[in-house]
Amino acid sequence: MSVRDKEATTEGGMPSLEGWIATQDFETTADIRVPEGLVEQVIGQEEGVRVARKAADQKRHVMLIGDPGTGKSMMARAMSELLPREELQDTIVYHNPEDPNEPKIRIVPAGKGKEIVQAHKADAMRRKEQRASMMTTIIVVIVLMSAILAFITTPPQPMILLFGILIAVIIFWATRTMGNRQDMLVVPKLLAGHDPDDMPAFIDATGSHAGALLGDVRHDPFQSGGLETPAHERVEAGSIHKAHKGILFIDEINTLRLESQQSLLTALQEKQFSIVGQSERSAGAMVKTEPVPCDFILVAAGNLDALGNMHPALRSRIRGYGYEVYVKSVMPDTLDSREKMVRFVAQEVVKDGKIPHFDREGVREVIHEAQRRAGRRGQLTLRLRELGGLIRVAGDIAREEGDAVTGADHVIAAKGMARSLEQQVADRYIEHRKEYKTFVTEGSMVGVVNGMAVLNADPSMSEFSGIVMPIVAEVTPAQSRNDGKIIATGRLGEIAREAVQNVSALIKKYTGEDISNHDIHVQFVGTYEGVEGDSASISVATAVISALEEVEVDQRCAMTGSLSIRGQVLPVGGITAKIEAAAEMGFKKVIIPKANVNDVLIESRYRGEIEIISVETLKEVLDHALVGPKKNGLVSKLADMVSTRREPVVPPDRAVPQ
């Protein structure tokens, strides 16, 4: 069965998506019930949800590691809903008359903090009004007595009146200034407050600087003369204090400075952390409060590379008092998983609140895209943030066109509109290569092979963007005897350069030529973005063998695949994107590793436009790629020289040409 027939009829033993969606009993996603709890809305992360439930119940810390957009922040938010209800607390900071630079901290039940602060404010306002009334009386008396003395004397003395007014102004200013400062000293400040029926806090501290995370003391430009703001008024709570009795979520935990990670570790251990001025040049640098409670559950998240940049003691604390979870990026394409994807579409529509619901065909197209982005047949992607972006763009298109529901046409249009930057670059690459004719799609040439590559090898993205990359080889006599070299140009990365070197062993094996007497030049044409990975290995080997034996290569064919040093063709990444790019450029057939056959999930518009040939050995590659009168002689020689013993197949990696 061909790749195309396999894709159209069955999907890893599952019924085809087209047949399955027709059996569903909903007309639009408006008929789908969306769970109210966040934990029930998490898709495909059963193990992570199980750990989140247990961690919330036992108040354990959690580290979530995995690809972006797989639901880490959603699981963290769900944990705040799962926390057992306990009495929340308010935190109040008071002036310390003994040491103003060490404000006092008081903890009271939730809701009481606001009442205490309001009561102090009301008392201060009452004293202020009494003081103002008394000062008004005194000032009026002084002014009246000055006026009487000024006019009963002979002759009248206006200076007495002016002197009395000046005294009144001084008394008013001094009383107002000193009185306001005393009022501020008496009134405490609410650092963290709650209502009695509040849920446990969920604080997202992702990307916070030290002051926002750990608390800070604001700078005061007026530091003396009675104009300064009291130290306790300038104290600001950090995220760790606001998360008291709740969840503190930090994504990309490795981006925190090591000093902040060390302070975070201290807060985890002590469950309290004094607030200090974070800036050495600030007027609040010498202020340090009494310890402020911060008994929170830390949910740290990041990509796999975050582990290398974390403070080892902080990670040890999480491991010793919590759980580490590697979040999945794909889930099996089962009937249950498809039903979850239907619910996911409904959730995204409800969450957005501005786009129309999807009909069954629209949902089918979204699930098909989830299959494609998984990168392997029988899987569905869990990079749901990016898939949610596609859903919203499709909904926007439907709304713009005035349609009551979002259908398959809207989703297909959204795929073109919501293309990643890498895909847009690939589109322009294709246009420019067609315009300048840097490759050909018909005829045959010696030493020229059309390799396939992808622009995006970044694991933070689930989409690949395919391109066709011409590779040209030329063989010349070595400059000195037995000193032949392989010279590769085109901004090759380390892995790509090593792959080119490994091809030399295969060339000698497949041709019988002693390449030490030849210089072999390999050029990767138009690789301005650079090349990394070994997926061009079969292209390089084919180009060099063609140049050595002067056998023509079919230019209607493009190819991709890695090679073992024994000539076995190994799987590569981004296979679907590569095939679609070749079809877009007008190629009639592609050669891919047989191990990648189950990874081919091309769009329906490319089916029938391009022939997909799977191979296991370099001999098979040459048999399909070479043409011309010299081909039969070379293939016969290869049949005698090359063993086709199969090598173990290794899993494909993501280190493919960019």
Coordinates of C-alpha atoms in Angstrom, one line a residue, residues 211-635:
G211 CA 11.6 43.7 43.9
A212 CA 8.3 42.4 42.4
L213 CA 9.1 38.8 43.4
L214 CA 10.6 39.3 46.9
G215 CA 9.1 42.7 48.0
D216 CA 10.7 46.1 48.0
V217 CA 10.9 49.5 49.8
R218 CA 10.1 52.5 47.6
H219 CA 12.6 55.3 47.3
D220 CA 11.8 58.5 49.1
P221 CA 13.4 61.7 47.7
F222 CA 12.5 63.6 50.9
Q223 CA 14.6 61.9 53.5
S224 CA 14.5 64.5 56.3
G225 CA 13.0 67.7 57.6
G226 CA 9.7 66.2 58.5
L227 CA 8.8 65.7 54.8
E228 CA 9.9 62.1 54.5
T229 CA 7.3 59.3 54.1
P230 CA 7.4 56.8 57.0
A231 CA 9.3 53.6 56.2
H232 CA 6.3 51.3 56.8
E233 CA 4.3 53.3 54.2
R234 CA 7.0 52.6 51.6
V235 CA 7.1 48.8 52.1
E236 CA 5.7 46.9 49.1
A237 CA 4.8 43.2 49.3
G238 CA 6.4 40.8 46.8
S239 CA 4.7 38.0 44.9
I240 CA 5.9 35.5 47.4
H241 CA 4.0 37.3 50.2
K242 CA 0.9 37.8 48.1
A243 CA 0.9 34.0 47.4
H244 CA 0.8 33.2 51.1
K245 CA -1.5 30.1 51.6
G246 CA -1.8 29.8 47.8
I247 CA 0.1 29.1 44.6
L248 CA 3.2 30.9 43.3
F249 CA 3.7 30.1 39.6
I250 CA 7.0 31.0 37.9
D251 CA 7.4 30.0 34.2
E252 CA 10.8 30.0 32.6
I253 CA 12.2 29.6 36.1
N254 CA 15.8 29.5 34.7
T255 CA 15.5 33.2 33.6
L256 CA 15.5 34.3 37.3
R257 CA 18.8 35.6 38.5
L258 CA 20.7 33.2 40.7
E259 CA 20.5 35.7 43.6
S260 CA 16.7 35.7 43.3
Q261 CA 16.6 31.9 43.1
Q262 CA 18.6 31.8 46.3
S263 CA 16.2 34.1 48.1
L264 CA 13.3 32.1 46.7
L265 CA 14.9 29.0 48.2
T266 CA 15.2 30.8 51.6
A267 CA 11.5 31.7 51.5
L268 CA 10.6 28.1 50.7
Q269 CA 12.6 26.8 53.6
E270 CA 11.7 29.4 56.2
K271 CA 8.1 30.1 55.0
Q272 CA 8.8 33.8 55.9
F273 CA 10.9 36.4 54.3
S274 CA 11.7 40.0 55.4
I275 CA 11.1 42.8 52.9
V276 CA 14.2 44.9 52.2
G277 CA 15.1 47.7 49.8
Q278 CA 16.4 45.9 46.6
S279 CA 18.3 48.9 45.3
E280 CA 21.5 49.9 47.0
R281 CA 21.1 53.5 45.9
S282 CA 17.5 53.8 47.2
A283 CA 16.6 55.7 50.4
G284 CA 15.0 52.5 51.5
A285 CA 18.1 50.4 51.3
M286 CA 18.5 50.4 55.1
V287 CA 14.8 49.4 55.7
K288 CA 14.2 45.8 56.7
T289 CA 10.8 44.6 58.0
E290 CA 10.2 41.9 60.5
P291 CA 9.8 38.5 58.8
V292 CA 6.7 38.4 56.6
P293 CA 4.8 35.1 56.2
C294 CA 5.1 33.5 52.7
D295 CA 3.9 29.9 53.1
F296 CA 3.1 29.1 49.5
I297 CA 3.3 26.2 47.0
L298 CA 5.8 26.8 44.3
V299 CA 4.9 25.6 40.8
A300 CA 8.0 26.1 38.6
A301 CA 7.8 25.6 34.9
G302 CA 10.2 25.7 31.9
N303 CA 11.5 24.0 28.8
L304 CA 13.9 21.1 29.1
D305 CA 16.9 23.4 28.9
A306 CA 15.7 25.2 32.1
L307 CA 17.2 22.4 34.2
G308 CA 20.8 23.4 33.3
N309 CA 20.4 27.0 34.5
M310 CA 18.5 26.4 37.7
H311 CA 20.1 26.9 41.1
P312 CA 20.9 23.3 42.1
A313 CA 19.8 23.9 45.7
L314 CA 16.4 25.2 44.5
R315 CA 15.8 22.2 42.3
S316 CA 16.9 19.9 45.1
R317 CA 14.3 21.5 47.4
I318 CA 11.6 20.9 44.8
R319 CA 12.7 17.3 44.3
G320 CA 12.9 16.7 48.0
Y321 CA 9.6 18.2 48.9
G322 CA 7.5 17.8 45.8
Y323 CA 7.3 16.4 42.3
E324 CA 8.9 16.8 38.9
V325 CA 6.7 16.2 35.8
Y326 CA 7.8 16.0 32.2
V327 CA 4.7 17.3 30.3
K328 CA 3.7 15.4 27.2
S329 CA 3.7 17.1 23.8
V330 CA 1.7 14.4 22.0
M331 CA -1.0 11.9 22.9
P332 CA -2.2 8.8 21.0
D333 CA -4.8 9.3 18.3
T334 CA -7.6 7.3 19.9
L335 CA -11.4 7.8 19.9
D336 CA -11.2 9.2 23.4
S337 CA -8.4 11.6 22.4
R338 CA -10.4 12.8 19.4
E339 CA -13.4 13.5 21.7
K340 CA -11.1 15.5 24.0
M341 CA -10.0 17.5 21.0
V342 CA -13.6 18.3 20.2
R343 CA -14.0 19.5 23.7
F344 CA -10.9 21.6 23.4
V345 CA -12.3 23.4 20.4
A346 CA -15.5 24.1 22.4
Q347 CA -13.4 25.3 25.4
E348 CA -11.4 27.7 23.2
V349 CA -14.6 29.2 21.7
V350 CA -16.2 29.7 25.1
K351 CA -12.9 31.1 26.5
D352 CA -12.6 33.6 23.7
G353 CA -16.2 34.7 23.8
K354 CA -16.0 36.6 20.5
I355 CA -16.0 33.9 17.8
P356 CA -18.8 31.6 16.5
H357 CA -18.9 27.9 17.4
F358 CA -17.4 25.3 15.0
D359 CA -19.4 22.8 13.0
R360 CA -18.3 19.2 12.6
E361 CA -16.3 19.8 9.4
G362 CA -14.5 22.7 11.1
V363 CA -13.7 20.5 14.1
R364 CA -12.5 17.8 11.7
E365 CA -10.0 20.2 10.1
V366 CA -8.7 21.3 13.5
I367 CA -8.1 17.7 14.5
H368 CA -6.4 17.0 11.2
E369 CA -4.1 19.9 11.9
A370 CA -3.4 18.4 15.3
Q371 CA -2.4 15.2 13.6
R372 CA -0.1 17.0 11.2
R373 CA 1.6 19.0 14.0
A374 CA 2.2 15.9 16.0
G375 CA 4.7 14.9 13.4
R376 CA 3.9 11.2 13.4
R377 CA 0.9 9.1 12.4
G378 CA -1.2 7.9 15.3
Q379 CA -0.5 10.9 17.4
L380 CA -2.2 14.2 18.2
T381 CA -0.2 17.3 19.2
L382 CA -0.6 18.7 22.7
R383 CA 0.9 22.1 21.8
L384 CA -2.6 23.4 22.3
R385 CA -1.7 27.1 22.7
E386 CA -0.6 27.3 19.0
L387 CA -3.6 25.2 18.0
G388 CA -5.8 27.6 19.9
G389 CA -4.4 30.4 17.9
L390 CA -5.5 28.7 14.7
I391 CA -9.0 28.3 16.2
R392 CA -9.3 32.0 17.0
V393 CA -8.1 33.1 13.6
A394 CA -10.6 30.7 11.9
G395 CA -13.3 32.1 14.2
D396 CA -12.3 35.7 13.3
I397 CA -12.6 34.9 9.6
A398 CA -16.0 33.4 10.1
R399 CA -17.2 36.4 12.0
E400 CA -15.8 38.8 9.4
E401 CA -17.7 36.9 6.7
G402 CA -20.9 37.1 8.8
D403 CA -21.2 33.3 9.1
A404 CA -23.1 31.8 12.1
V405 CA -20.6 28.9 12.5
T406 CA -17.0 28.3 11.7
G407 CA -16.5 25.6 9.1
A408 CA -13.7 23.8 7.4
D409 CA -13.2 26.5 4.8
H410 CA -12.5 29.0 7.5
V411 CA -10.0 26.8 9.2
I412 CA -8.2 26.2 5.9
A413 CA -8.1 29.9 5.2
A414 CA -6.8 30.4 8.8
K415 CA -3.9 28.1 8.1
G416 CA -2.7 30.4 5.4
M417 CA -3.3 33.6 7.4
A418 CA -1.8 32.3 10.7
R419 CA 1.5 31.0 9.2
S420 CA 4.5 31.3 11.4
L421 CA 7.3 33.6 10.6
E422 CA 9.5 30.6 9.5
Q423 CA 6.7 29.6 7.1
Q424 CA 6.5 33.1 5.7
V425 CA 10.2 33.1 5.2
A426 CA 10.0 29.7 3.5
D427 CA 7.3 31.1 1.1
R428 CA 9.5 33.9 0.1
Y429 CA 12.4 31.5 -0.3
I430 CA 10.4 29.4 -2.7
E431 CA 9.3 32.5 -4.7
H432 CA 12.9 33.8 -5.0
R433 CA 14.3 30.4 -6.0
K434 CA 11.7 30.0 -8.7
E435 CA 12.3 33.5 -9.9
Y436 CA 16.1 33.2 -10.0
K437 CA 16.0 29.5 -11.1
T438 CA 18.5 28.3 -8.5
F439 CA 17.1 24.8 -9.0
V440 CA 15.4 22.8 -11.8
T441 CA 12.5 20.4 -11.7
E442 CA 13.0 18.6 -14.9
G443 CA 15.7 16.9 -16.9
S444 CA 18.9 15.4 -15.4
M445 CA 22.3 16.7 -14.4
V446 CA 25.6 15.2 -13.1
G447 CA 26.6 16.0 -9.6
V448 CA 23.5 18.0 -8.7
V449 CA 20.9 16.8 -6.2
N450 CA 17.8 18.6 -4.8
G451 CA 18.0 18.1 -1.0
M452 CA 15.1 18.9 1.3
A453 CA 15.3 20.8 4.6
V454 CA 13.3 22.7 7.1
L455 CA 13.7 26.3 8.3
N456 CA 12.5 25.7 11.8
A457 CA 14.3 23.2 14.0
D458 CA 13.5 25.2 17.1
P459 CA 11.8 22.8 19.7
S460 CA 9.7 25.8 21.0
M461 CA 7.7 25.6 17.8
S462 CA 5.5 22.7 16.7
E463 CA 5.5 23.7 13.0
F464 CA 8.1 23.1 10.4
S465 CA 8.6 25.0 7.2
G466 CA 10.0 23.0 4.3
I467 CA 12.4 24.2 1.6
V468 CA 14.4 22.6 -1.2
M469 CA 18.1 23.0 -1.0
P470 CA 20.2 22.3 -4.2
I471 CA 23.5 20.5 -3.4
V472 CA 26.3 20.5 -6.1
A473 CA 29.4 18.2 -6.0
E474 CA 32.5 18.4 -8.1
V475 CA 35.5 16.0 -8.1
T476 CA 39.0 17.2 -9.0
P477 CA 42.5 15.7 -8.7
A478 CA 44.1 16.2 -5.2
Q479 CA 46.7 19.0 -5.0
S480 CA 49.2 16.4 -3.6
R481 CA 49.2 12.6 -3.9
N482 CA 47.2 10.7 -1.2
D483 CA 46.1 14.0 0.3
G484 CA 42.5 14.3 -1.0
K485 CA 40.0 16.3 1.0
I486 CA 36.2 16.9 1.2
I487 CA 35.6 20.6 1.0
A488 CA 32.0 21.8 1.9
T489 CA 30.7 25.3 1.7
G490 CA 27.5 26.9 2.7
R491 CA 27.6 27.9 6.4
L492 CA 27.5 24.3 7.7
G493 CA 27.0 23.7 11.4
E494 CA 29.1 21.2 13.3
I495 CA 26.8 18.2 12.9
A496 CA 26.3 18.9 9.2
R497 CA 30.0 19.2 8.6
E498 CA 30.7 15.9 10.4
A499 CA 27.9 14.3 8.3
V500 CA 29.7 15.4 5.1
Q501 CA 32.9 13.9 6.4
N502 CA 31.2 10.6 7.2
V503 CA 30.0 10.3 3.6
S504 CA 33.6 9.7 2.5
A505 CA 33.6 6.2 3.9
L506 CA 30.4 5.4 2.0
I507 CA 31.7 6.8 -1.2
K508 CA 34.8 4.5 -1.1
K509 CA 32.5 1.6 -0.2
Y510 CA 30.0 2.3 -3.0
T511 CA 32.3 3.2 -5.8
G512 CA 35.5 1.3 -5.0
E513 CA 37.4 4.6 -5.7
D514 CA 40.3 5.6 -3.6
I515 CA 39.2 9.2 -2.8
S516 CA 42.5 10.1 -1.3
N517 CA 43.6 11.0 -4.8
H518 CA 40.7 13.4 -5.3
D519 CA 39.5 16.6 -3.8
I520 CA 35.7 16.5 -3.5
H521 CA 33.9 19.9 -3.4
V522 CA 30.4 20.0 -2.0
Q523 CA 28.3 23.2 -2.2
F524 CA 25.0 23.9 -0.4
V525 CA 23.5 26.4 -2.8
G526 CA 21.7 29.4 -1.2
T527 CA 22.0 28.4 2.4
Y528 CA 22.1 31.9 3.8
E529 CA 20.4 30.8 7.0
G530 CA 23.0 28.1 7.6
V531 CA 22.7 24.3 7.7
E532 CA 22.6 22.1 10.7
G533 CA 21.9 18.4 11.2
D534 CA 22.6 15.3 9.1
S535 CA 19.4 14.9 7.1
A536 CA 21.2 16.0 3.9
S537 CA 23.5 12.9 4.1
I538 CA 21.9 10.9 1.3
S539 CA 21.8 14.1 -0.9
V540 CA 25.5 14.7 -0.4
A541 CA 26.4 11.0 -1.1
T542 CA 24.3 10.9 -4.2
A543 CA 25.8 14.1 -5.6
V544 CA 29.4 13.0 -4.9
I545 CA 28.8 9.5 -6.4
S546 CA 27.2 11.1 -9.4
A547 CA 30.1 13.4 -9.9
L548 CA 32.7 10.5 -9.5
E549 CA 30.9 8.1 -11.8
E550 CA 29.5 10.8 -14.2
V551 CA 26.0 9.4 -13.8
E552 CA 23.1 11.8 -14.2
V553 CA 20.7 12.6 -11.4
D554 CA 16.9 12.9 -12.1
Q555 CA 16.1 16.6 -11.4
R556 CA 12.4 15.8 -11.0
C557 CA 13.3 14.2 -7.7
A558 CA 14.1 15.7 -4.2
M559 CA 15.4 13.7 -1.3
T560 CA 16.1 13.7 2.5
G561 CA 17.6 11.2 4.9
S562 CA 20.4 10.5 7.3
L563 CA 23.0 7.8 6.7
S564 CA 24.8 5.4 8.9
I565 CA 28.4 4.7 8.0
R566 CA 27.2 1.3 6.6
G567 CA 24.8 2.9 4.2
Q568 CA 21.5 2.5 6.0
V569 CA 19.1 5.4 5.5
L570 CA 17.9 6.7 8.9
P571 CA 14.9 8.8 9.8
V572 CA 14.8 12.6 10.0
G573 CA 12.5 15.2 11.3
G574 CA 10.0 17.6 9.6
I575 CA 9.3 15.1 6.9
T576 CA 5.7 16.3 6.1
A577 CA 6.9 19.9 5.7
K578 CA 9.7 18.8 3.4
I579 CA 7.4 16.9 1.1
E580 CA 4.9 19.7 0.9
A581 CA 7.7 22.2 0.0
A582 CA 8.9 19.9 -2.8
A583 CA 5.3 19.6 -4.1
E584 CA 4.9 23.3 -4.0
M585 CA 8.1 23.8 -6.0
G586 CA 7.0 21.4 -8.7
F587 CA 8.9 18.2 -8.0
K588 CA 7.3 15.0 -9.1
K589 CA 8.7 12.6 -6.6
V590 CA 10.6 12.6 -3.3
I591 CA 12.8 10.0 -1.6
I592 CA 12.4 9.6 2.2
P593 CA 13.6 7.1 4.8
K594 CA 11.3 4.1 5.1
A595 CA 11.2 4.7 8.9
N596 CA 9.5 8.0 8.2
V597 CA 6.6 6.6 6.2
N598 CA 4.2 6.8 9.2
D599 CA 5.2 10.4 9.8
V600 CA 3.8 11.6 6.4
L601 CA 0.6 13.6 6.9
I602 CA 0.5 15.9 3.9
E603 CA -2.4 18.2 3.0
S604 CA -5.1 16.8 0.8
R605 CA -4.3 19.3 -2.0
Y606 CA -0.8 17.7 -2.5
R607 CA -2.1 14.1 -2.7
G608 CA -1.7 12.8 -6.2
E609 CA 0.7 15.7 -7.1
I610 CA 3.9 14.0 -5.9
E611 CA 5.1 10.4 -5.6
I612 CA 6.6 9.4 -2.3
I613 CA 9.4 6.7 -2.4
S614 CA 10.6 5.2 0.8
V615 CA 14.1 3.6 1.0
E616 CA 16.3 1.7 3.5
T617 CA 19.7 1.8 1.9
L618 CA 21.9 4.2 -0.2
K619 CA 21.8 1.6 -3.0
E620 CA 18.0 2.1 -3.2
V621 CA 18.4 5.9 -3.2
L622 CA 20.8 5.6 -6.1
D623 CA 18.5 3.2 -7.9
H624 CA 15.6 5.7 -7.8
A625 CA 17.6 8.9 -8.2
L626 CA 20.1 8.1 -11.0
V627 CA 19.2 8.1 -14.7
G628 CA 20.9 7.9 -18.0
P629 CA 22.9 5.2 -19.9
K630 CA 25.6 4.8 -17.2
K631 CA 23.1 4.0 -14.5
N632 CA 22.7 0.3 -15.1
G633 CA 26.4 -0.4 -15.0
L634 CA 26.8 1.5 -11.7
V635 CA 23.8 -0.2 -10.1

